[in-house]
Tab-separated table of C-alpha atoms in Angstrom:
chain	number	residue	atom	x	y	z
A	22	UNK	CA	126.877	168.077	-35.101
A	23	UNK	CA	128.799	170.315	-32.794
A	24	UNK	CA	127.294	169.688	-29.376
A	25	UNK	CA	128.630	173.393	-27.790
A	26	UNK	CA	127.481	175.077	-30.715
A	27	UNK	CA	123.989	173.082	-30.779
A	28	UNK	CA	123.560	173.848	-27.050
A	29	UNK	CA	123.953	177.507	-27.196
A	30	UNK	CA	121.633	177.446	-30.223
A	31	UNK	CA	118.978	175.934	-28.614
A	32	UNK	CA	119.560	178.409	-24.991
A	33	UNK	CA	119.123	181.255	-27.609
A	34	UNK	CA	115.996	180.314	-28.999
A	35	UNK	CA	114.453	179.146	-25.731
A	36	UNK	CA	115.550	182.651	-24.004
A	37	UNK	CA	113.968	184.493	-27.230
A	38	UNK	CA	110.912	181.900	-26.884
A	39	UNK	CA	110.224	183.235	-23.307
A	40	UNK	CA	110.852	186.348	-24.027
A	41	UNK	CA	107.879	186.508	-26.074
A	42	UNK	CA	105.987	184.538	-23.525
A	43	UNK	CA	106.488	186.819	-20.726
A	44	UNK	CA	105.757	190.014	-22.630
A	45	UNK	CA	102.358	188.252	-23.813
A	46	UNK	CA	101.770	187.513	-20.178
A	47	UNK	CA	102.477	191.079	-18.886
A	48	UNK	CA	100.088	192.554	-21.013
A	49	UNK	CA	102.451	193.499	-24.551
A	50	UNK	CA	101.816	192.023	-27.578
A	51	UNK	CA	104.634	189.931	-29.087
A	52	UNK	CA	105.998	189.788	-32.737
A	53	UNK	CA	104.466	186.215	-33.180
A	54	UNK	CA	105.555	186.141	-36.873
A	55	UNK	CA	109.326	187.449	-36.111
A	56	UNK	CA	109.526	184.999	-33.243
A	57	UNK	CA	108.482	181.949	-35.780
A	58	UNK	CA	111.037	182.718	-38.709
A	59	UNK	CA	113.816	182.638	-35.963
A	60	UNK	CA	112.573	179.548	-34.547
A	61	UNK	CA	112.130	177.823	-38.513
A	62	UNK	CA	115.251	178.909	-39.449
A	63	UNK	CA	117.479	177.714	-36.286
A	64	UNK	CA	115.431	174.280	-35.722
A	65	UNK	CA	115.343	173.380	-39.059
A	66	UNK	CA	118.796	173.825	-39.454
A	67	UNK	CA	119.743	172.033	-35.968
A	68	UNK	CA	117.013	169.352	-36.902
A	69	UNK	CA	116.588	167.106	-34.043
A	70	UNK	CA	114.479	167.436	-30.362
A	71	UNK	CA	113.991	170.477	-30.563
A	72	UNK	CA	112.650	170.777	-34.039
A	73	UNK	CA	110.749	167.507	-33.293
A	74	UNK	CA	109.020	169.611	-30.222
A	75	UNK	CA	108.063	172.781	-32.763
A	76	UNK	CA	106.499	170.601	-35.077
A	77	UNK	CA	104.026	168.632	-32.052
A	78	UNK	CA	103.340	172.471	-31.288
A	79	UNK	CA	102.779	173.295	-34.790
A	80	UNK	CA	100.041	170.563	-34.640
A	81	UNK	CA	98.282	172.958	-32.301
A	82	UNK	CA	95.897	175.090	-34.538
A	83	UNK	CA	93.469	176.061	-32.102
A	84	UNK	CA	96.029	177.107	-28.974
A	85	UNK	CA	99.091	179.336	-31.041
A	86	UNK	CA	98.852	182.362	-32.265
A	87	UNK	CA	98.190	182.249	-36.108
A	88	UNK	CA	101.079	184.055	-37.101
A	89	UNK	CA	103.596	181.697	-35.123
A	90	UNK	CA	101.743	178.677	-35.757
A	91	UNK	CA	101.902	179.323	-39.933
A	92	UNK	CA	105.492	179.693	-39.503
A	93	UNK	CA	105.516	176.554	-37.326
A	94	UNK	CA	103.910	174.451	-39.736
A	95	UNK	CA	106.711	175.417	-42.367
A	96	UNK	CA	109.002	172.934	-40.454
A	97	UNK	CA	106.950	170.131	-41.612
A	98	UNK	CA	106.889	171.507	-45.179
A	99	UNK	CA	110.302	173.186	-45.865
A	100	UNK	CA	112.781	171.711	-43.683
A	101	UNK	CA	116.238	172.605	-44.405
A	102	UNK	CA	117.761	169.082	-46.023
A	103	UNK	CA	120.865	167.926	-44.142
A	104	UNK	CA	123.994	168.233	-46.824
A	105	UNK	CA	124.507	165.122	-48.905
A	106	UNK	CA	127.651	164.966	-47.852
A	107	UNK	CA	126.992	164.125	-43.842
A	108	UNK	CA	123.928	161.766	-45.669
A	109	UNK	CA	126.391	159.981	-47.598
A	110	UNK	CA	128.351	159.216	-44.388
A	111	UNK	CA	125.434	157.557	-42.574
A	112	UNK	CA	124.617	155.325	-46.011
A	113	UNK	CA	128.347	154.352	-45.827
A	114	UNK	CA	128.092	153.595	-42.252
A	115	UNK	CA	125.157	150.995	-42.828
A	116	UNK	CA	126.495	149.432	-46.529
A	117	UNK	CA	130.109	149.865	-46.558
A	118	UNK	CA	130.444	150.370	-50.146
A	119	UNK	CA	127.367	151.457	-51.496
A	120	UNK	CA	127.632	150.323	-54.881
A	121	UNK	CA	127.538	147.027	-53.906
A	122	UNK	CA	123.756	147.375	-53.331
A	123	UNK	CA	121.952	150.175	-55.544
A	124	UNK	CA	122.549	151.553	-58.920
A	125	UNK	CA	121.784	154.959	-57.775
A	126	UNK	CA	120.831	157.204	-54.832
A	127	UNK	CA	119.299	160.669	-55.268
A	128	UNK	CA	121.041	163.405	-53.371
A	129	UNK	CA	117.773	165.600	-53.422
A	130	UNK	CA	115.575	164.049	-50.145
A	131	UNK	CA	112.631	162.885	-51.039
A	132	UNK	CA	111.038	164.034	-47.737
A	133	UNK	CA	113.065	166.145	-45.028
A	134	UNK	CA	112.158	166.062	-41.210
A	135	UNK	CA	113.559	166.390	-37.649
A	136	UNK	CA	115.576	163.109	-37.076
A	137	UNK	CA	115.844	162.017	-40.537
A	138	UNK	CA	115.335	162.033	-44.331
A	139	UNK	CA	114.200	160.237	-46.906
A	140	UNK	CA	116.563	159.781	-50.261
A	141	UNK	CA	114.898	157.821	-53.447
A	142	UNK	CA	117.390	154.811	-54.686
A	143	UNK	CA	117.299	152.404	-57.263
A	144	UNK	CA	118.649	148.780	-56.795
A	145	UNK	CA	121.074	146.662	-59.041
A	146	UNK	CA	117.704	144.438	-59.861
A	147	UNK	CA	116.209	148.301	-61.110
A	148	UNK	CA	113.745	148.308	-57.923
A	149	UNK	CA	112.363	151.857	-56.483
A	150	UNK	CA	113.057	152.170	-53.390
A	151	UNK	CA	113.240	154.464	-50.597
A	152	UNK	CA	115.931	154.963	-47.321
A	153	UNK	CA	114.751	156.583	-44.266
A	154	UNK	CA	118.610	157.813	-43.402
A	155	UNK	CA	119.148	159.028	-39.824
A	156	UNK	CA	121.062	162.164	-39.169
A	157	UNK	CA	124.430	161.515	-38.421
A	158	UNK	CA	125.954	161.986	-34.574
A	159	UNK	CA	121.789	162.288	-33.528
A	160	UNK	CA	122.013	158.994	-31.415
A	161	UNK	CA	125.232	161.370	-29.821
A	162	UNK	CA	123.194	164.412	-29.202
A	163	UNK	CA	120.602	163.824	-28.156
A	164	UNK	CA	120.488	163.856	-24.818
A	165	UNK	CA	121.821	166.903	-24.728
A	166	UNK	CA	119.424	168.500	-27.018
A	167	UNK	CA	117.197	167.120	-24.496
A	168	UNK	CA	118.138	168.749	-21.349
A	169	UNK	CA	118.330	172.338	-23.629
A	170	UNK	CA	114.096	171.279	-24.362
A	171	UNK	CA	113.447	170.417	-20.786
A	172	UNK	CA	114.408	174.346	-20.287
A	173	UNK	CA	112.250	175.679	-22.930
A	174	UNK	CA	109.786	173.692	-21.920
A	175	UNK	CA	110.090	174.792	-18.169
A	176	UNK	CA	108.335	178.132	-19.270
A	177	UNK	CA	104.715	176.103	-19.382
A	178	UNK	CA	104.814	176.960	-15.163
A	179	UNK	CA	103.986	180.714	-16.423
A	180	UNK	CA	100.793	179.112	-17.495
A	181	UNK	CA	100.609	177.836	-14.022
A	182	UNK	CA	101.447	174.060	-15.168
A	183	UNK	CA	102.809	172.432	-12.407
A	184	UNK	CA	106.474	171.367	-12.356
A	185	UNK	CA	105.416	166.894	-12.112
A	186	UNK	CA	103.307	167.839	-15.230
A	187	UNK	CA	106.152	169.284	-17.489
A	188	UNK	CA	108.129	166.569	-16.392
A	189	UNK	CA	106.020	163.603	-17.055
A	190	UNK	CA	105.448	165.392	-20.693
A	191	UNK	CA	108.912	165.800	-21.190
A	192	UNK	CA	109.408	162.306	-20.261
A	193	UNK	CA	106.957	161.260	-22.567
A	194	UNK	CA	108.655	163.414	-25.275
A	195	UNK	CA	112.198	161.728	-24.354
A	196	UNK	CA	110.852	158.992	-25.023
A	197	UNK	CA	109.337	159.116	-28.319
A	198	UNK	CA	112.402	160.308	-29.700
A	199	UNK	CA	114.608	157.472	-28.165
A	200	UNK	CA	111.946	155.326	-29.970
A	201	UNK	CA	112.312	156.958	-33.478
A	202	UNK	CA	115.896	156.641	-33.330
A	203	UNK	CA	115.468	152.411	-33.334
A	204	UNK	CA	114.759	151.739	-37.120
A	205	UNK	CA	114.581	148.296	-36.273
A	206	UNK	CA	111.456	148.186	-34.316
A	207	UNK	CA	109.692	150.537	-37.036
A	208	UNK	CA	110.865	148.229	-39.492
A	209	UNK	CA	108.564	145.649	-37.158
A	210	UNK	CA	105.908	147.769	-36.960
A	211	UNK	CA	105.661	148.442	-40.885
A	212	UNK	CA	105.558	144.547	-41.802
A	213	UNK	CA	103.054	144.251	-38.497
A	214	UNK	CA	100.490	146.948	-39.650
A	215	UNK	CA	100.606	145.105	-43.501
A	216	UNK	CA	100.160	141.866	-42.001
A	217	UNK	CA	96.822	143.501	-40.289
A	218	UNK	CA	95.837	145.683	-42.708
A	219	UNK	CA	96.591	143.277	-45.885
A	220	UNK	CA	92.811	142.720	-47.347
A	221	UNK	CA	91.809	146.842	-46.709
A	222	UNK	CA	91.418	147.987	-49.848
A	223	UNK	CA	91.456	151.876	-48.419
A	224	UNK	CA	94.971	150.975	-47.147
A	225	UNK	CA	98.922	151.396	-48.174
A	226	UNK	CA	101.479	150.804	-45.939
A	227	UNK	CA	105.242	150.362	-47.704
A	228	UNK	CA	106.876	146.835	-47.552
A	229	UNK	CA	110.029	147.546	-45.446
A	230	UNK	CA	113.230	145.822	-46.860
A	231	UNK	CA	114.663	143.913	-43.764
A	232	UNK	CA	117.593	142.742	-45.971
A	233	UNK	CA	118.454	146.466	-47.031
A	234	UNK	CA	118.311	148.002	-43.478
A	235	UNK	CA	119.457	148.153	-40.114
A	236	UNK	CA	120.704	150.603	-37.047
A	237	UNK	CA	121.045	154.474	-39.518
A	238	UNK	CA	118.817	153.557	-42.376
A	239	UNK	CA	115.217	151.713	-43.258
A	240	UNK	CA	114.733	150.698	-46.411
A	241	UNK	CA	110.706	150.646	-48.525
A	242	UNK	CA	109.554	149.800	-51.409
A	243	UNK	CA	108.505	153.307	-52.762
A	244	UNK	CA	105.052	154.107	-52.977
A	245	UNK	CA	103.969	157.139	-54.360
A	246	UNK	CA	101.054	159.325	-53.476
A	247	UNK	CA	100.239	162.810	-53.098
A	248	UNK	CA	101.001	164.401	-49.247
A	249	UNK	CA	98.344	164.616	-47.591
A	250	UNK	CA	99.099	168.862	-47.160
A	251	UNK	CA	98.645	169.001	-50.953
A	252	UNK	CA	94.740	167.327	-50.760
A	253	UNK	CA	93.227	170.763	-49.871
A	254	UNK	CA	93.051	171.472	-53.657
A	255	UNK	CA	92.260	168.410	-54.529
A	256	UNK	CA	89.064	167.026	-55.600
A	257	UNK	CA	86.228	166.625	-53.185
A	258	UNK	CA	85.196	162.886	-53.445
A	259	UNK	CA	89.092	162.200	-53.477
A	260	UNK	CA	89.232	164.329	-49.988
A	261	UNK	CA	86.019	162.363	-48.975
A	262	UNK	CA	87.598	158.937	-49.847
A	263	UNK	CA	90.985	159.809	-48.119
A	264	UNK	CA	88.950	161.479	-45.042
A	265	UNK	CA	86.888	158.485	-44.495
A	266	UNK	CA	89.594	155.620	-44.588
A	267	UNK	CA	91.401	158.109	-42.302
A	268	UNK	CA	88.600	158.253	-39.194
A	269	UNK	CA	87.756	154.339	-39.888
A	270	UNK	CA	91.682	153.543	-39.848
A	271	UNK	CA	92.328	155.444	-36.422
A	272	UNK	CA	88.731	153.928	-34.998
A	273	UNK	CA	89.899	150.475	-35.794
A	274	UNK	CA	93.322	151.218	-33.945
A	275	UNK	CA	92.097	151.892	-31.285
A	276	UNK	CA	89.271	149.893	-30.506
A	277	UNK	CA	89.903	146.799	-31.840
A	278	UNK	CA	93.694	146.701	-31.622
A	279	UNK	CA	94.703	148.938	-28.797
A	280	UNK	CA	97.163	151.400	-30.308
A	281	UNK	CA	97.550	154.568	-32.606
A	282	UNK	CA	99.716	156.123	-34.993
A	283	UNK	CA	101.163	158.712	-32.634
A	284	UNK	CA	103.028	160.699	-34.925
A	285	UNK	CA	100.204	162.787	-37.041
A	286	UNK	CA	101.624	165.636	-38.977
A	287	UNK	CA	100.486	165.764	-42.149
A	288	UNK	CA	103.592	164.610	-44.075
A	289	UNK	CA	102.894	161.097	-42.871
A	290	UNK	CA	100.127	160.442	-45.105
A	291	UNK	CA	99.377	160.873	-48.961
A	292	UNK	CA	96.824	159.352	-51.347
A	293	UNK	CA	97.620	157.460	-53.867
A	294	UNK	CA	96.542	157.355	-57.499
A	295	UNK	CA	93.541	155.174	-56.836
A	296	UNK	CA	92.648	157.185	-53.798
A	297	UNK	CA	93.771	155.299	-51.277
A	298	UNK	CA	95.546	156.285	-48.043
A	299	UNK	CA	98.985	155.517	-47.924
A	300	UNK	CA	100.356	155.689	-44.435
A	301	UNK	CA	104.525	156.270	-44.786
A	302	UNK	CA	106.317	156.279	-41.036
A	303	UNK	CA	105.306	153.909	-38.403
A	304	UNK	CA	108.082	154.864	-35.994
A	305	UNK	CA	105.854	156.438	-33.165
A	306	UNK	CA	102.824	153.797	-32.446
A	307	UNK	CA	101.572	153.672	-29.143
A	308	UNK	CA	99.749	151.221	-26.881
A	309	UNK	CA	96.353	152.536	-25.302
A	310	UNK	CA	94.854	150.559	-22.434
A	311	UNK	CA	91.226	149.541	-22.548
A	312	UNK	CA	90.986	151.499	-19.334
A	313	UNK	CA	92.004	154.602	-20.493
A	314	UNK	CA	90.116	154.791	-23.696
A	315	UNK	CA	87.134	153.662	-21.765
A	316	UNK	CA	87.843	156.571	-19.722
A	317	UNK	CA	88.285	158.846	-22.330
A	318	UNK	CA	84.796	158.127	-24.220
A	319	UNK	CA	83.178	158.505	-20.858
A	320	UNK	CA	84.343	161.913	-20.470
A	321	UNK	CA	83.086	162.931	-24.050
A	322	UNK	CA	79.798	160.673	-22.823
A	323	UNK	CA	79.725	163.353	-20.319
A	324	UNK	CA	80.719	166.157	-22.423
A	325	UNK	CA	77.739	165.579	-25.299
A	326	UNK	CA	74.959	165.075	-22.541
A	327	UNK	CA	76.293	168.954	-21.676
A	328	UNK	CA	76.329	167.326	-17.849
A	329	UNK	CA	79.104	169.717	-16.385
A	330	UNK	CA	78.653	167.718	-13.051
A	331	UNK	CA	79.525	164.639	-15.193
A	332	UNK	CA	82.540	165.721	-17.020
A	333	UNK	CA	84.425	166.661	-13.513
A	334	UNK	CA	83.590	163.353	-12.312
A	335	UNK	CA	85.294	162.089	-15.648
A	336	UNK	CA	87.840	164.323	-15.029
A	337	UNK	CA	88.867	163.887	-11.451
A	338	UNK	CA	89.019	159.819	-12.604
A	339	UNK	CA	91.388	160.480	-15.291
A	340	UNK	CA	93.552	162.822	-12.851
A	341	UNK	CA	92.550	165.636	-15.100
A	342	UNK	CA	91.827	167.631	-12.512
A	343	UNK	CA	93.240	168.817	-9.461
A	344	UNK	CA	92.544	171.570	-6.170
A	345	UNK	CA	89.445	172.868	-5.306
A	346	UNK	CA	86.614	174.445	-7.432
A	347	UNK	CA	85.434	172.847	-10.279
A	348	UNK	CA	85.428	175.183	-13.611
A	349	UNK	CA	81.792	174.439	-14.465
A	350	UNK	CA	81.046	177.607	-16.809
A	351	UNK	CA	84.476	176.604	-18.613
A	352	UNK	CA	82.653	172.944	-19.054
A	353	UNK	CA	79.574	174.208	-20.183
A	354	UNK	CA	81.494	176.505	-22.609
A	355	UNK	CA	83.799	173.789	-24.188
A	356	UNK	CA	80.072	170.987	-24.548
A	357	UNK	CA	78.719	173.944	-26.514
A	358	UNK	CA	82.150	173.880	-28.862
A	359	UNK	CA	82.175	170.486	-29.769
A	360	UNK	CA	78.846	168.652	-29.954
A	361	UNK	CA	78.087	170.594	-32.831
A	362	UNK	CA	80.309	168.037	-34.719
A	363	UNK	CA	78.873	164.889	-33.341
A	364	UNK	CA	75.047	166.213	-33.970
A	365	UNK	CA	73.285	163.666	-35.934
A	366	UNK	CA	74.043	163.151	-39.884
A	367	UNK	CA	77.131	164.729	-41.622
A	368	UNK	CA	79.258	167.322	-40.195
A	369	UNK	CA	81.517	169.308	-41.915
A	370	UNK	CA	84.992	169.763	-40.009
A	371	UNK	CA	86.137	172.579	-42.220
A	372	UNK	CA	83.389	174.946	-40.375
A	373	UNK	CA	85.202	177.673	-39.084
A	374	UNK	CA	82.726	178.654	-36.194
A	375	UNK	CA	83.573	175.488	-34.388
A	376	UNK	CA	87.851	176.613	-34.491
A	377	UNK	CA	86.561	180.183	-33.821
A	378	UNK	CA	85.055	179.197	-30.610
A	379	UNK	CA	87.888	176.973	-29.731
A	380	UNK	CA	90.458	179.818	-30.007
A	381	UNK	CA	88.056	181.789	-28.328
A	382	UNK	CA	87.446	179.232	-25.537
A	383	UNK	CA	92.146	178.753	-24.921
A	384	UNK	CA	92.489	181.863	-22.613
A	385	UNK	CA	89.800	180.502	-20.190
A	386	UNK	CA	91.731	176.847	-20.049
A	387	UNK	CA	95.086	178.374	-19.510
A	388	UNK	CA	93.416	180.866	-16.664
A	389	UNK	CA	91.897	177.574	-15.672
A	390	UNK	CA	95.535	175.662	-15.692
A	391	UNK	CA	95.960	175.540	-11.489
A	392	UNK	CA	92.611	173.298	-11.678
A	393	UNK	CA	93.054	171.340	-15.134
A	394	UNK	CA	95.544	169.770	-16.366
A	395	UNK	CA	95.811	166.967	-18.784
A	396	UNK	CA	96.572	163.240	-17.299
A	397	UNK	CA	100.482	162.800	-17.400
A	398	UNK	CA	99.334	158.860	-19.513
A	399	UNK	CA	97.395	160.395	-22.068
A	400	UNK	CA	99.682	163.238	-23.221
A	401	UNK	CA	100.673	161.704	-26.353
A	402	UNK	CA	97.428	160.043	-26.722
A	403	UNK	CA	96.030	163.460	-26.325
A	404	UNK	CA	98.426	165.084	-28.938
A	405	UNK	CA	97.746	162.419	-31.594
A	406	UNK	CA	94.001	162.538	-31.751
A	407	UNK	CA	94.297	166.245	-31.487
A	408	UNK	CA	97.017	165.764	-34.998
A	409	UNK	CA	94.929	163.441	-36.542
A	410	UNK	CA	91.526	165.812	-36.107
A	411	UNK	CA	93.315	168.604	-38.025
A	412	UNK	CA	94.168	166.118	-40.319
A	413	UNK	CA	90.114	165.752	-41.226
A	414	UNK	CA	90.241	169.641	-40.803
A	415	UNK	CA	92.938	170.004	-43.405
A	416	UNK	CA	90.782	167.267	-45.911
A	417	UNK	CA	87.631	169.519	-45.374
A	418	UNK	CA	85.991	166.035	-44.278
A	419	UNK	CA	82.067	165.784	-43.864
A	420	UNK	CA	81.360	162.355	-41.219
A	421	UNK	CA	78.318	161.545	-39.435
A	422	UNK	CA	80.099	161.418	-36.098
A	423	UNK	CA	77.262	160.388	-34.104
A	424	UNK	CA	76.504	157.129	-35.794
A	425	UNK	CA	80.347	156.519	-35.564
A	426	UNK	CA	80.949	157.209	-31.809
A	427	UNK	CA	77.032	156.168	-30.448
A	428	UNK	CA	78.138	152.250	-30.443
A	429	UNK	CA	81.454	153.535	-28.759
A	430	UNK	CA	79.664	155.073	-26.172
A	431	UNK	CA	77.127	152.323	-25.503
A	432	UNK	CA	80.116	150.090	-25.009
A	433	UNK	CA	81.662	152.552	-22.931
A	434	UNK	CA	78.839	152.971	-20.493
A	435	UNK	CA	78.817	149.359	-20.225
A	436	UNK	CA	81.526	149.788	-17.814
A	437	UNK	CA	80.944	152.397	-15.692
């Protein structure tokens, strides 16, 4: 990776990114579609921050514009593969002579993604395996791929987002990725999450091979399963039975151990041939305090009774909110959005009224942004739940919400 050539790559795209954002804002109407194929084809050839960033906005159904979140969403699908000749350096840099440990290595990835890929291999004992290979030189660039994103990502104060809140997100960001870079620690968290999850029957999580990895490469035991982006054909009790280990997976994280899976696109996940839910990359897990998820189900507490009073006190707690007048119409607007889903019995979270009125609903929020803005320690937490609910979207799931969350509230008003 050629760190002058990266850098004016990335200055390019961010200047055509604005661009776009500035004629939206002064009235024009940008070439959403145009703007997306540039960005696909430069980040998923770069790979790295940047492309790591399009894919967290890609996440973000209900906020882009269609057109540039479609092509988005291609970088999670269609990656360009790194050449298996820069791949075959990094396997050499962690084995030496790679003979000496597998019989074979495919040179087609198995799975392509923004700061690494994922090559099928086959043992000298005839084991299926797979390596999680790190891009070469990434460790070396990226921190200054990261100072190029902190630019793009400077454009958020045309939405009126104030300067400590783009930096405490691109903190957060910067972090993250410094995290995904240390295979040795997701290695931990993959034999951690079997250890916890070993009698779920719903459940697959990959053995990692401690013996076969190290600093550039993590090593499975293969597990096949069908991606999780493929299950919107699929059968509906297999959607159901996917859907439902999904919402009871994340609601055990987080209430009974504290963290979540904080990296949610789609490619992730896949069902296997008995249905279950096979979770593939534990490199992004986060911890989440009992005070802040307390918080957090006190605001949708708030948000359900339709109290707009209520959810600005919940609000100003978190440090949601900020200066003077409190946005109650906007409040009373986004209740009426969402507690259609937690109504009592089943509720389908493929309805397309309740996105419709959440597109509808983004212009007010970001001509709301000088009074709201999220908490700079739930950003991530924020993103994730918002990845994971498009992941039910995506499985055309059907939960009885209120029976799940009613306990969670009772234990949450326990505290107030």
């Amino acid at each position: 990776m050629r760190e002058r050539g990266r850098t004016r790559r990335l200055f390019g795209l961010g200047a055509r990114t604005g661009g776009a954002l500035l004629k939206t804002r002064l009235g024009g109407q940008a070439d959403w579609r145009s703007l997306g194929e540039a960005l696909f084809e430069g980040l998923s050839e770069l790979k790295g921050p940047a492309m790591k960033l399009a894919q967290i906005m890609s996440q973000w159904d209900d906020l882009l514009p269609p057109d540039l979140a479609n092509e988005l969403a291609r970088l999670q699908r269609q990656a360009e593969p790194m050449p298996w000749t820069k791949i075959h350096e990094a396997l050499v840099l962690q084995y030496g002579d790679i003979d000496q440990h597998f019989h074979e290595i495919e040179e087609r990835p198995f799975a392509s993604a923004s700061m690494g890929q994922v090559h099928k291999a086959v043992t000298l004992d005839g084991e299926t395996v797979v390596l999680k290979v790190q891009y070469p030189g990434l460790a070396d660039v990226l921190e200054s791929d990261l100072k190029q994103v902190k630019r793009i990502m400077g454009l958020g104060r045309w939405f009126k987002v104030p300067q400590a809140r783009l930096d405490a997100l691109f903190e957060e960001l910067a972090a993250g990725l410094r995290d995904e870079l240390d295979y040795h620690a997701e290695a931990e968290a993959l034999a951690r999450y079997r250890e916890r999850y070993r009698d779920n029957p719903a459940l697959v999580i990959p053995e990692p091979l401690f013996e076969l990895s190290g600093q550039h490469v993590l090593a499975m035991r293969f597990v096949d399963g069908t991606p999780l982006r493929d299950l919107e054909s699929a059968d509906d009790a297999t959607r159901q039975k996917v859907a439902v280990a999904l919402a009871d997976w994340i609601t055990e994280e987080l209430f009974t151990y504290r963290e979540l899976h904080a990296d949610p696109h789609a490619g992730n996940f896949a069902c296997d041939d008995q249905g279950r839910l096979v979770i593939y990359d534990l490199g992004a897990v986060i911890p989440v305090p009992e005070a802040r998820l307390k918080a957090m189900m006190q605001l949708l507490d708030a948000t359900l009774a339709r109290d707009p009073l209520a959810m600005d006190e919940a609000l100003m707690k978190m440090g949601g909110r900020q200066g003077q007048g409190a946005p109650l119409a906007l409040y009373r607007e986004s209740a009426e959005c969402i507690t259609p889903l937690f109504a009592p019995g089943e509720q389908d979270f493929s309805d397309v009224r309740v996105h419709r009125r959440l597109r509808e609903l983004t212009p007010k929020v970001w001509a709301a942004m000088d009074r709201l803005q999220p908490p700079a320690d739930t950003l991530l937490l924020s993103r994730a739940l918002n990845g994971h609910y498009w992941n039910l979207v995506r499985l055309k799931a059907r939960l009885d919400m209120h029976g799940r969350t009613e306990p969670l509230l009772r234990w949450a008003r326990g505290s107030a």
